PDB file of C-alpha atoms in Angstrom:
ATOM      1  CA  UNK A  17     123.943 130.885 220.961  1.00 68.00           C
ATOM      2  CA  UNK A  18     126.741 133.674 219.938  1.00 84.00           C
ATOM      3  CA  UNK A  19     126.103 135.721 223.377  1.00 94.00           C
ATOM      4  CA  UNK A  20     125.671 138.690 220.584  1.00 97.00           C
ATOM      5  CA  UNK A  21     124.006 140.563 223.098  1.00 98.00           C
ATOM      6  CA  UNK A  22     125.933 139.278 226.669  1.00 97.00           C
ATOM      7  CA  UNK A  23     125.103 141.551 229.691  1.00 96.00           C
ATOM      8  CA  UNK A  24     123.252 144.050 228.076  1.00 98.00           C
ATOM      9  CA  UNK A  25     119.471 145.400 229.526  1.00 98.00           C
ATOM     10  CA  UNK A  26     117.170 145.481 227.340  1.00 98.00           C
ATOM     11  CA  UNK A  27     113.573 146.436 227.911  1.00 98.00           C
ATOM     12  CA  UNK A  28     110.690 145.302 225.858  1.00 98.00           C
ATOM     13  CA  UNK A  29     107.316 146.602 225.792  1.00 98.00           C
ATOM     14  CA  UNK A  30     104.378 144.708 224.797  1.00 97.00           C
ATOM     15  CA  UNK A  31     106.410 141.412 225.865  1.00 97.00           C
ATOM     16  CA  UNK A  32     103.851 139.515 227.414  1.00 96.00           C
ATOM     17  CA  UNK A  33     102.623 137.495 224.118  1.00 94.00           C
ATOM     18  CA  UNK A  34     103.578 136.807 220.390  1.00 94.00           C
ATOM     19  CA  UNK A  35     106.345 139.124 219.103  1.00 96.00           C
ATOM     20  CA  UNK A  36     107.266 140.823 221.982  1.00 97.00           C
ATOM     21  CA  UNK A  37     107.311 137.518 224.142  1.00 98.00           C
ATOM     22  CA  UNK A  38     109.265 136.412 221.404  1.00 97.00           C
ATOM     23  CA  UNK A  39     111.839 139.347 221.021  1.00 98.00           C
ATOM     24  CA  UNK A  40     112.466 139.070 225.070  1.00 98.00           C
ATOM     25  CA  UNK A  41     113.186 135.052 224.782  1.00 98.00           C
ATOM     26  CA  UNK A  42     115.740 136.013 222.259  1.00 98.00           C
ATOM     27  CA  UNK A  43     117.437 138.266 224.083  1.00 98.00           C
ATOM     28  CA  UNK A  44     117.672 136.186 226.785  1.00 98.00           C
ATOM     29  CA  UNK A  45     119.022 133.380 224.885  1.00 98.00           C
ATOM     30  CA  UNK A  46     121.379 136.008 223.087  1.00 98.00           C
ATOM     31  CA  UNK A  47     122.943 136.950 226.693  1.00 98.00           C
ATOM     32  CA  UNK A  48     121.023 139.709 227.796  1.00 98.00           C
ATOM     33  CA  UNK A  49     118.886 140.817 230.797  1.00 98.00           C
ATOM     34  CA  UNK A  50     115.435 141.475 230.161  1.00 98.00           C
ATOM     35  CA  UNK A  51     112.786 143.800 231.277  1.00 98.00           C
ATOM     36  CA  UNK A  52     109.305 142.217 230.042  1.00 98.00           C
ATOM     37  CA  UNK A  53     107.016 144.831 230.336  1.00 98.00           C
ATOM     38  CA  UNK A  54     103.123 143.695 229.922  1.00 96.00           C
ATOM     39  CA  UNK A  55     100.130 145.291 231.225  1.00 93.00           C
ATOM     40  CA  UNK A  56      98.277 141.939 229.718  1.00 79.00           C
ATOM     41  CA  UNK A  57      95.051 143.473 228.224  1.00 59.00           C
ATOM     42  CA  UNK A  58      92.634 142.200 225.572  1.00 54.00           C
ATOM     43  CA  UNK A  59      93.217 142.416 221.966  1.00 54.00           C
ATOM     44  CA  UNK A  60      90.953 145.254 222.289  1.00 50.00           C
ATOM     45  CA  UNK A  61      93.289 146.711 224.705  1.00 44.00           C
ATOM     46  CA  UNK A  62      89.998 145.952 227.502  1.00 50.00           C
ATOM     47  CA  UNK A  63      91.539 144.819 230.834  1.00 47.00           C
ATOM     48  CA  UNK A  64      91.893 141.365 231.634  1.00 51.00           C
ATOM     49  CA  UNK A  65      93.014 140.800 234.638  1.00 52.00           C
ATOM     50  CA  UNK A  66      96.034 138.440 233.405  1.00 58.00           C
ATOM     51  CA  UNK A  67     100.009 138.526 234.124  1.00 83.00           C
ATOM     52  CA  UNK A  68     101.792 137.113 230.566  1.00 93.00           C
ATOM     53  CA  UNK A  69     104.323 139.214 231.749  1.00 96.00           C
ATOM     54  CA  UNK A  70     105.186 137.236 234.692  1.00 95.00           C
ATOM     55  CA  UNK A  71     105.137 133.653 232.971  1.00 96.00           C
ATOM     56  CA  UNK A  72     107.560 135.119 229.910  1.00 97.00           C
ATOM     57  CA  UNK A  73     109.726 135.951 233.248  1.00 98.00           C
ATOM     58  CA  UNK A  74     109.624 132.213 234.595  1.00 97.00           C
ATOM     59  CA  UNK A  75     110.144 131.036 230.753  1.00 98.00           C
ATOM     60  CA  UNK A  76     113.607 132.840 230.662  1.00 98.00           C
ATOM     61  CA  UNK A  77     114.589 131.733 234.245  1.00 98.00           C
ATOM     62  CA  UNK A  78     113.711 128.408 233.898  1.00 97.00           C
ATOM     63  CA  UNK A  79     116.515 128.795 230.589  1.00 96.00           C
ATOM     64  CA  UNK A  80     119.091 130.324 233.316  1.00 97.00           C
ATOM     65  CA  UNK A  81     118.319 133.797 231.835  1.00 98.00           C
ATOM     66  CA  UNK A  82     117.818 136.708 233.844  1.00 98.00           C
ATOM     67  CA  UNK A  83     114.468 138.930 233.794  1.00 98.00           C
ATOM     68  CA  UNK A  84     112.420 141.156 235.790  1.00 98.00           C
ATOM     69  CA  UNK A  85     108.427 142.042 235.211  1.00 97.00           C
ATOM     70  CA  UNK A  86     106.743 145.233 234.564  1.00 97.00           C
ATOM     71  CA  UNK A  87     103.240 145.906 234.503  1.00 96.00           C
ATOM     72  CA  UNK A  88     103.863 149.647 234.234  1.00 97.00           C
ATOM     73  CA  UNK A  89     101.591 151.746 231.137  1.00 97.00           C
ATOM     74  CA  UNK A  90     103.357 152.694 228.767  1.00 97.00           C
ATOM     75  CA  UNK A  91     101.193 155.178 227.602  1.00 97.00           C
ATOM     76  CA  UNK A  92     101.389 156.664 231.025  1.00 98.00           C
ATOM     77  CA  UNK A  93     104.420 159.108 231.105  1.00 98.00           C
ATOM     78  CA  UNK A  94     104.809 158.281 234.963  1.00 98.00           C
ATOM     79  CA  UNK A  95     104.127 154.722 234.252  1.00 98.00           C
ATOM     80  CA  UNK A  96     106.846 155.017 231.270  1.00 98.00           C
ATOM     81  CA  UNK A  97     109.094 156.441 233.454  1.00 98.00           C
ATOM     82  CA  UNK A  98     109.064 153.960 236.154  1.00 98.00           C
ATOM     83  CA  UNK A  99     109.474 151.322 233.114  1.00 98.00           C
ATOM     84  CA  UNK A 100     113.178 152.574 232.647  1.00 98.00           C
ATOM     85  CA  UNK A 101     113.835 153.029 236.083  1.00 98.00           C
ATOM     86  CA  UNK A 102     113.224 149.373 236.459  1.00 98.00           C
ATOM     87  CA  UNK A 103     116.045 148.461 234.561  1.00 98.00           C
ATOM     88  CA  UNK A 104     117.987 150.966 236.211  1.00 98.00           C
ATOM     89  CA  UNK A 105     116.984 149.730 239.796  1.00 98.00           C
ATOM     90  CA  UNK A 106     117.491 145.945 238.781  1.00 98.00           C
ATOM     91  CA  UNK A 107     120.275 146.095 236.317  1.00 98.00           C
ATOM     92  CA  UNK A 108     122.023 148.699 236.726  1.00 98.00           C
ATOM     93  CA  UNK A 109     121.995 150.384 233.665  1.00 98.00           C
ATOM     94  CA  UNK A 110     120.452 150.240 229.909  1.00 98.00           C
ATOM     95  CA  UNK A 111     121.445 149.480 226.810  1.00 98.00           C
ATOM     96  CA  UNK A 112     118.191 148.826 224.134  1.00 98.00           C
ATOM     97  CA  UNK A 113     114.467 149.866 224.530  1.00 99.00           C
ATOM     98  CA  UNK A 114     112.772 148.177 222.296  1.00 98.00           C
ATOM     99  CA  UNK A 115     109.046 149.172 222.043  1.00 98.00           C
ATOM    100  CA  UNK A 116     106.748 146.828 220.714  1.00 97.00           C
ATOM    101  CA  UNK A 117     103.310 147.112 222.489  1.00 95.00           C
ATOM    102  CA  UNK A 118     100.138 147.826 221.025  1.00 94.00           C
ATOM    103  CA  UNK A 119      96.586 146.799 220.081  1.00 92.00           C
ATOM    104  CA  UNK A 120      93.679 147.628 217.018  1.00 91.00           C
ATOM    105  CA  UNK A 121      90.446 148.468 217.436  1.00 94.00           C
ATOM    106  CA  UNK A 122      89.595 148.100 213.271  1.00 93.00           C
ATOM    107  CA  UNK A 123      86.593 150.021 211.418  1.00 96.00           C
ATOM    108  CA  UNK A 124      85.816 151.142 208.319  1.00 97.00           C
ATOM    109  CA  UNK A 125      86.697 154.870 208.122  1.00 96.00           C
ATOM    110  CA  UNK A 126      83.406 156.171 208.261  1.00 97.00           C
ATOM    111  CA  UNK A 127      82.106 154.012 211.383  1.00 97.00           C
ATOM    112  CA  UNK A 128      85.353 154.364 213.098  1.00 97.00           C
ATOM    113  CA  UNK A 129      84.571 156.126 216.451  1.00 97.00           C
ATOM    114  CA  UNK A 130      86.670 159.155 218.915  1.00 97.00           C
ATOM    115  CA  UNK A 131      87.384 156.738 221.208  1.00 97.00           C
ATOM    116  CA  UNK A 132      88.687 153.813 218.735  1.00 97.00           C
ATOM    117  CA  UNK A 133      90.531 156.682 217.219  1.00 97.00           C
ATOM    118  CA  UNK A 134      92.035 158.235 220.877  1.00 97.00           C
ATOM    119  CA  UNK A 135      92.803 154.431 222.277  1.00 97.00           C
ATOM    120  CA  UNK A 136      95.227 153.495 219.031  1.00 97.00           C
ATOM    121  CA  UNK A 137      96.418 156.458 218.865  1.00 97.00           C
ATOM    122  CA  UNK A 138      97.687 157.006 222.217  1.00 98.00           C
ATOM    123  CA  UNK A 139      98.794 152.849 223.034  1.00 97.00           C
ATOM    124  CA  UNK A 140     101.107 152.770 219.823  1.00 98.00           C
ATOM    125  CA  UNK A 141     102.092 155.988 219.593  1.00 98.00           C
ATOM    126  CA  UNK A 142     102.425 158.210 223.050  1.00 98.00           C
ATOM    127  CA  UNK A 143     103.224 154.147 223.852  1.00 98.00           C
ATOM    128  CA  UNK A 144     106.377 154.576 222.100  1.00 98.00           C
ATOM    129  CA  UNK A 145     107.469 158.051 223.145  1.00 98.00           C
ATOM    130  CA  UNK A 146     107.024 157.941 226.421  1.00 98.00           C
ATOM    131  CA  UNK A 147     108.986 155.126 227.126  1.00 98.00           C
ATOM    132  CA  UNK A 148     111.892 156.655 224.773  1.00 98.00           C
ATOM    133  CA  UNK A 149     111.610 160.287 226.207  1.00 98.00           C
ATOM    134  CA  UNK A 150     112.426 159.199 229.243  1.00 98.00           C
ATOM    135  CA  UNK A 151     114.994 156.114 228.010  1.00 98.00           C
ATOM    136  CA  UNK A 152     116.687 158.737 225.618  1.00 98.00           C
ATOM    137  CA  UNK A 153     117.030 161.621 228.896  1.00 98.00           C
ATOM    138  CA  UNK A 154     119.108 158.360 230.691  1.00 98.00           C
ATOM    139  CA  UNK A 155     121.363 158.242 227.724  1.00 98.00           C
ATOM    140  CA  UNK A 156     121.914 161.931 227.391  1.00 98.00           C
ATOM    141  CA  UNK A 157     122.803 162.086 230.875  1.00 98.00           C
ATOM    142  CA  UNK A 158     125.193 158.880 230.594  1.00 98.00           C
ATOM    143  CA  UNK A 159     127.007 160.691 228.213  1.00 98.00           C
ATOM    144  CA  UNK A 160     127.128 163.977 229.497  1.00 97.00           C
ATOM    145  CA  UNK A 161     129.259 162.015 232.517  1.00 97.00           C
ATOM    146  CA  UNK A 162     131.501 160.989 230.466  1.00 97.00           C
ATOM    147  CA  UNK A 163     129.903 157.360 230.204  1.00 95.00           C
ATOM    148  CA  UNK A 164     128.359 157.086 226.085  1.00 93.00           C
ATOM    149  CA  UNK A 165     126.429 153.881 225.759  1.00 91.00           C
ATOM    150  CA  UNK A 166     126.043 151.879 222.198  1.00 97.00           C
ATOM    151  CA  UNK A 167     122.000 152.306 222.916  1.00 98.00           C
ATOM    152  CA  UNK A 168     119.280 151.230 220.956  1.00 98.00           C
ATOM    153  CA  UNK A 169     116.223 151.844 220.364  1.00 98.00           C
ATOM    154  CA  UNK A 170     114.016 149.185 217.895  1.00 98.00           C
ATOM    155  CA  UNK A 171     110.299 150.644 217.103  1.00 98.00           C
ATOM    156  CA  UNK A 172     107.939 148.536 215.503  1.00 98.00           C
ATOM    157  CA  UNK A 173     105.326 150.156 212.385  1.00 97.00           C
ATOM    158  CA  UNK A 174     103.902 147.785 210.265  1.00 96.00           C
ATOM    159  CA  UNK A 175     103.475 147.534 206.426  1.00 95.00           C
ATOM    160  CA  UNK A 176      99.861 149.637 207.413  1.00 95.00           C
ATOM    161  CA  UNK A 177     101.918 152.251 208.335  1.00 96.00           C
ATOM    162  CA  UNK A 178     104.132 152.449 205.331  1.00 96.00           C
ATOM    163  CA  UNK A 179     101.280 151.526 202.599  1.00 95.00           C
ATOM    164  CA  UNK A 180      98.256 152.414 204.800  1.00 95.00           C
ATOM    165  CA  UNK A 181      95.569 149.357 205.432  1.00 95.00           C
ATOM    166  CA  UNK A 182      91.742 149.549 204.183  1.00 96.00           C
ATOM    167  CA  UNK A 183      89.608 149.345 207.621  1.00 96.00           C
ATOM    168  CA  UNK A 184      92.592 150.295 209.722  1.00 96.00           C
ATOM    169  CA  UNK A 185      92.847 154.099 209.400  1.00 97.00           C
ATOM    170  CA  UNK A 186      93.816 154.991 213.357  1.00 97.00           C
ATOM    171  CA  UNK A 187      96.740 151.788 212.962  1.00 97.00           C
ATOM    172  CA  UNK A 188      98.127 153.145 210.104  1.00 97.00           C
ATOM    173  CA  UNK A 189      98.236 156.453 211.213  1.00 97.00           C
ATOM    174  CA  UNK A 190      99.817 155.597 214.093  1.00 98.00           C
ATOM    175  CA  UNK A 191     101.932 153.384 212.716  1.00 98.00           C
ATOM    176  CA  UNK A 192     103.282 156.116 210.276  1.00 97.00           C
ATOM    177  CA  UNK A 193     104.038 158.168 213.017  1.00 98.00           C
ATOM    178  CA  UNK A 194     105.811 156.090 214.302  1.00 98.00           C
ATOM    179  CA  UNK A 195     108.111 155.981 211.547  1.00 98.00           C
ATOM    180  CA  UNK A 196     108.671 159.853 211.384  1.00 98.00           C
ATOM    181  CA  UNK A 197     109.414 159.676 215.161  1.00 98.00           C
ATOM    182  CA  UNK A 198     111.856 156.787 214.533  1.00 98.00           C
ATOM    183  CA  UNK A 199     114.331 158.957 211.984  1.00 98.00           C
ATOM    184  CA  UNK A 200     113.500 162.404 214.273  1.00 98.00           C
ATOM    185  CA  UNK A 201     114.824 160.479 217.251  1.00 98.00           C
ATOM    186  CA  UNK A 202     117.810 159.129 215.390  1.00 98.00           C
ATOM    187  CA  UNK A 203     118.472 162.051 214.089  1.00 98.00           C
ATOM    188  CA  UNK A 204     118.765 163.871 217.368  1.00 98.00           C
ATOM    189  CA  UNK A 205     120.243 161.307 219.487  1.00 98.00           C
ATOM    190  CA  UNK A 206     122.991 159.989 217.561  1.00 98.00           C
ATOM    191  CA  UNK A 207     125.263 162.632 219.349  1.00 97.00           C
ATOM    192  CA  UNK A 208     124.690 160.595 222.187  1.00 97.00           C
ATOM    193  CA  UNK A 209     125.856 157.010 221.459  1.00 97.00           C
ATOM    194  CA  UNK A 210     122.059 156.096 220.148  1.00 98.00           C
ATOM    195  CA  UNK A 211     120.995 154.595 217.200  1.00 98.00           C
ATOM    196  CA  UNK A 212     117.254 154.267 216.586  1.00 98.00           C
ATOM    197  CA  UNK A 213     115.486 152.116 213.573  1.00 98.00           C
ATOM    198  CA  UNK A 214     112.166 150.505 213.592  1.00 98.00           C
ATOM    199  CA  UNK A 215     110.809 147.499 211.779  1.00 98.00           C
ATOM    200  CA  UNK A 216     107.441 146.286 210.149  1.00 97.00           C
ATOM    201  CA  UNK A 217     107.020 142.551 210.836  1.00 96.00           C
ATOM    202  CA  UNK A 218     104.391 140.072 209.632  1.00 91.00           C
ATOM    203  CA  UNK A 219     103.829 137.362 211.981  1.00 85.00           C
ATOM    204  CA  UNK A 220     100.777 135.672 213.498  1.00 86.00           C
ATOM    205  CA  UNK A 221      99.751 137.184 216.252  1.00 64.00           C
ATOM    206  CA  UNK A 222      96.586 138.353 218.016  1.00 57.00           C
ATOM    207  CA  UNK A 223      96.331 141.187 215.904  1.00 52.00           C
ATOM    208  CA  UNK A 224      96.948 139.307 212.376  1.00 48.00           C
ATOM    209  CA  UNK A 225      95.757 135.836 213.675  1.00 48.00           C
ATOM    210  CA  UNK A 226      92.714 135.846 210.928  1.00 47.00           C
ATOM    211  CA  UNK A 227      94.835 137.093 208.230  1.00 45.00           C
ATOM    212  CA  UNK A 228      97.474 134.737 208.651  1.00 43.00           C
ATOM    213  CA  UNK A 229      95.343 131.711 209.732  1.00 46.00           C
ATOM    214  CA  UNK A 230      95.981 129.654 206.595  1.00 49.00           C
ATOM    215  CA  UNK A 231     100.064 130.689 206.434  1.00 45.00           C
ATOM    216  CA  UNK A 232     101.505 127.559 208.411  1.00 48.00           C
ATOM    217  CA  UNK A 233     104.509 126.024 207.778  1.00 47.00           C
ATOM    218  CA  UNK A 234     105.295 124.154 204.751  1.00 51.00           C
ATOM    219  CA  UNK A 235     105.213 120.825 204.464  1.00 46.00           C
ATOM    220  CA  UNK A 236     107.834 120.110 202.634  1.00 59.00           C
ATOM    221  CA  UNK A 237     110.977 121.829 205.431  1.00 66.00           C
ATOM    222  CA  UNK A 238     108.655 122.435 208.438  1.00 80.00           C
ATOM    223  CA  UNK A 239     109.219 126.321 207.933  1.00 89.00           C
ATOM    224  CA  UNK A 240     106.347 128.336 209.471  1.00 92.00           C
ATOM    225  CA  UNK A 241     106.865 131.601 207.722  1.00 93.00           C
ATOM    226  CA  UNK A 242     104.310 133.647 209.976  1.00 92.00           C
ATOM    227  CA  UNK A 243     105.808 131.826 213.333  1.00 94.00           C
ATOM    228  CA  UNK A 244     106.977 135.472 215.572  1.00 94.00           C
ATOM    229  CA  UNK A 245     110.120 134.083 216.317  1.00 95.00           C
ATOM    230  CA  UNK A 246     111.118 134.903 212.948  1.00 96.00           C
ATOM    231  CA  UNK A 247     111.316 138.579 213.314  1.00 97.00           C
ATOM    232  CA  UNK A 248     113.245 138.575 216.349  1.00 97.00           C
ATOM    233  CA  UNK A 249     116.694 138.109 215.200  1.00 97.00           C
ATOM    234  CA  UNK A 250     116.927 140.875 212.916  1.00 98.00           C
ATOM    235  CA  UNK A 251     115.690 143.013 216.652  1.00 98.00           C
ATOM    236  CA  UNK A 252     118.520 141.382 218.638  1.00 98.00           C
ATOM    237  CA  UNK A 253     120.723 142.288 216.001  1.00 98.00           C
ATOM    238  CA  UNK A 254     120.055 145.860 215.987  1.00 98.00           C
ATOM    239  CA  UNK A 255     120.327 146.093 219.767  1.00 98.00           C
ATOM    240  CA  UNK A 256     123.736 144.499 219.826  1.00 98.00           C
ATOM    241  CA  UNK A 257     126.832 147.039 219.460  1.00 97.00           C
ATOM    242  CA  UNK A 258     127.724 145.096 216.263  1.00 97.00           C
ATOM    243  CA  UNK A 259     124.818 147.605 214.693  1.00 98.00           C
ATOM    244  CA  UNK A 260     126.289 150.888 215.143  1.00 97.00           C
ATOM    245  CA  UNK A 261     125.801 153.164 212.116  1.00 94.00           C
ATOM    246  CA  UNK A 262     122.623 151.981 211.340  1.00 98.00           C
ATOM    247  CA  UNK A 263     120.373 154.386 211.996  1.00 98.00           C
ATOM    248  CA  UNK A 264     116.763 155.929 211.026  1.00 98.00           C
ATOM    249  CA  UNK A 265     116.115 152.871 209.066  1.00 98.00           C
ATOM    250  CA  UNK A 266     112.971 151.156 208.649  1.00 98.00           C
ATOM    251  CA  UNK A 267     113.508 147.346 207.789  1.00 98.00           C
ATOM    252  CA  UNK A 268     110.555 145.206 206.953  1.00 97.00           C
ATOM    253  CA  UNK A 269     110.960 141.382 208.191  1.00 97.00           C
ATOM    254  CA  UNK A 270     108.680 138.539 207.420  1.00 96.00           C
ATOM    255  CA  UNK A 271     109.389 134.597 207.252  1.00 95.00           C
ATOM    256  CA  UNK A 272     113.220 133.959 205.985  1.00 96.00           C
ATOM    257  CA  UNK A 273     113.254 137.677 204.162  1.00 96.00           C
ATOM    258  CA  UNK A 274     114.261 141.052 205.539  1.00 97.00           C
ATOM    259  CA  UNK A 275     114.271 144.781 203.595  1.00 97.00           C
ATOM    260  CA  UNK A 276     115.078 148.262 204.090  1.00 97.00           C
ATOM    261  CA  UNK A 277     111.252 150.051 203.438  1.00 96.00           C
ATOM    262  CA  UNK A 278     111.787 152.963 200.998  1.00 90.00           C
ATOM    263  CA  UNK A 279     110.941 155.886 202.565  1.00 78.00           C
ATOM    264  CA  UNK A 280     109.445 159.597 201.201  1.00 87.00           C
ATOM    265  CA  UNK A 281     111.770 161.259 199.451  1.00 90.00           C
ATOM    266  CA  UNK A 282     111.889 163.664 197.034  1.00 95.00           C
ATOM    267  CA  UNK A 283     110.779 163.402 193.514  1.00 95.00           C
ATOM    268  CA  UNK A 284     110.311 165.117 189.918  1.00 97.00           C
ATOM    269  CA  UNK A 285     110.041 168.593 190.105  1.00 98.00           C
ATOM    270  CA  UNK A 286     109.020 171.580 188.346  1.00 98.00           C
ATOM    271  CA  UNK A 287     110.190 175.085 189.660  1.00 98.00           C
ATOM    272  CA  UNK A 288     108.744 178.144 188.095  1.00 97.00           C
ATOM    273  CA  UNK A 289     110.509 180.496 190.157  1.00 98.00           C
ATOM    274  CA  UNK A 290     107.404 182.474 190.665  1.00 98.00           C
ATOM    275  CA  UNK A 291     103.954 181.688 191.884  1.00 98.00           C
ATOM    276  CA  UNK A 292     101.744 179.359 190.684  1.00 97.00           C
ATOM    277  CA  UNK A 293      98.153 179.818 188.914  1.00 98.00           C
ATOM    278  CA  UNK A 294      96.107 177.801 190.017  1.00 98.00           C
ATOM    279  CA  UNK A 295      94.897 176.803 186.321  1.00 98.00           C
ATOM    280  CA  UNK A 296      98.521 176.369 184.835  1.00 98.00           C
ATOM    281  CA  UNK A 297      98.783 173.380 187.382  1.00 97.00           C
ATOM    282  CA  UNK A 298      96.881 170.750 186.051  1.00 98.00           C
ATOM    283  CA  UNK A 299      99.598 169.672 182.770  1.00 98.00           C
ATOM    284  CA  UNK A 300     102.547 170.329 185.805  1.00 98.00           C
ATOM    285  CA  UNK A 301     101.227 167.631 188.203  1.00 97.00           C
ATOM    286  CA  UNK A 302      99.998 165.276 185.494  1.00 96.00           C
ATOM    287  CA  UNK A 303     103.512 165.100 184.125  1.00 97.00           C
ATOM    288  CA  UNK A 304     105.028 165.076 187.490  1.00 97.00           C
ATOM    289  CA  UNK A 305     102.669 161.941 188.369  1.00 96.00           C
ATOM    290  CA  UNK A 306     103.747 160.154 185.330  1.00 95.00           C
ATOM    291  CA  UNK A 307     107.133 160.688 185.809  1.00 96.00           C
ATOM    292  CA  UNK A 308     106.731 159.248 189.112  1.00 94.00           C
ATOM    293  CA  UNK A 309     105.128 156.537 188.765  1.00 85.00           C
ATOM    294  CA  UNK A 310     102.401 154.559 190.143  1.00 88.00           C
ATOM    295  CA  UNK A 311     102.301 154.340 194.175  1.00 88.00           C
ATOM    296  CA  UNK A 312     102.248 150.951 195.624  1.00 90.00           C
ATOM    297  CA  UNK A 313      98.614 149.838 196.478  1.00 92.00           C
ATOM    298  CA  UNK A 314      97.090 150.092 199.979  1.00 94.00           C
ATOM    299  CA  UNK A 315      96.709 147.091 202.068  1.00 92.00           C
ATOM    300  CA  UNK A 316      92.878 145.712 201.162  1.00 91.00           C
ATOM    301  CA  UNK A 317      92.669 147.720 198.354  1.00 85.00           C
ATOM    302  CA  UNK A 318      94.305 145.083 195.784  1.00 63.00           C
ATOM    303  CA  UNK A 319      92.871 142.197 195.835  1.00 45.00           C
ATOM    304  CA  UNK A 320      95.893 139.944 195.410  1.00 45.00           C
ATOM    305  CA  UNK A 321      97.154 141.322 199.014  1.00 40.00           C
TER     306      UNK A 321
END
């Protein structure tokens, strides 16, 4: 390979299986050394008892690739904390966190439970700050001595959490905040030498097996458009230094095709310059909606997705 990402560390969360196992193999191949982090639970997040973490390890060895395991939670803030200081103790240093772990617990809105709610919440989200908090007070510090890295930091939504996804409302919700915590934390710690974007695969894994049981490849080149290896050089990319000055960017990936997700942004507007009544506001937000435009359809809710 190009050695894009030679001697970096790199730490990836969630790297035990599918796209995280996959993201860690690339980096390996691409040069770097690898922290595969894994706690190795059920899809359910229910403990198993496993170590995926362990044989991703031997897989990059047995390639002449360096790596270290970590069991550590990442929704623990000690546990997160020990995470980066695993890099530090084995490696030396870091370079890119890339934070990828997760799991659903889907139901229907109105039979989704506190603790279904509480689990997904905390494992994708606190599961990604954590882990950065602590990554992003290393970097600060770095450069505060005078030593800047080109960090990165790769978070992973999903389409759910840009378009929302019927019987998944405590995914998408984490998912989406995932993206606002992506652009706050490259807003604040580009001063700093750190660049932070996220990305929304599709790829069979665990969590999309089902949906994506009947997208192999084609027959006709071999190309399995849902394989997770796909989405993993657009990641390696964005942690090499060759990605500086993209930042706070959400790029969807899936198969052979990658795009930058349109974000909110601001729209038509009407400004009065005074307040509202409430009954002179029905005419103002129909023509504001029609100006607009339609939205684009939640996952589920078309039945062409």
């Amino acid at each position: 390979m190009s050695g894009l990402c030679r001697d970096r560390v790199v730490v990836v969360t969630g790297a035990g299986r599918g796209i995280g196992r996959a993201h860690a193999l690339a980096f390996a191949d691409e040069g770097a050394r690898v922290v595969v982090n894994d706690i190795g639970v059920a899809l359910d997040g229910s403990a198993t008892g496993e170590g995926p973490a362990a044989r991703v390890v031997a897989e990059i060895e047995e390639l002449g690739g360096k790596a270290v395991t970590s069991t550590d939670d990442v929704t623990d803030f000690a546990g997160a904390r020990n995470l980066i200081d695993t890099a530090l103790r084995h490696f030396g240093r870091l370079d890119v966190l890339v934070n990828n772990a997760g799991f659903v617990r889907d139901r229907m809105l109105v039979n989704l439970n506190e603790d279904e709610w509480d689990a997904v919440i905390r494992v994708h989200l606190k599961g990604h700050f954590a882990p950065l908090r602590h990554a992003a007070g290393y970097w600060r510090a770095e450069a505060k001595a005078g030593r800047a890295r080109a960090a990165r930091v790769v978070n992973t939504s999903s389409g759910a959490g840009l378009l929302g996804s019927v019987g998944q409302a405590n995914y998408s919700a984490a998912k989406a905040g995932i993206t606002g915590l992506t652009v706050v934390a490259a807003a604040e710690l580009g001063r700093y030498g750190v660049t932070v974007n996220a990305i929304a695969p599709s790829a069979r894994t665990r969590m999309t097996e089902e949906v994506f049981a009947g997208d192999m490849a084609k027959p006709d080149s071999g190309f399995d458009a849902m394989a997770p290896e796909n989405v993993s050089p657009l990641v390696v990319w964005l942690g090499s230094a060759e990605s500086a000055g993209v930042t706070g960017r959400v790029f969807e990936v899936e198969g052979g095709k990658v795009s930058v997700a349109q974000a909110w942004r601001h729209g038509p507007a009407v400004d009065k310059g005074a307040r509202w009544e409430p009954g002179e506001l029905g005419p103002v937000v129909t023509g504001l909606l029609a100006e607009a435009g339609e939205p684009e359809p939640v996952y589920g809710q078309d039945a062409k997705r």
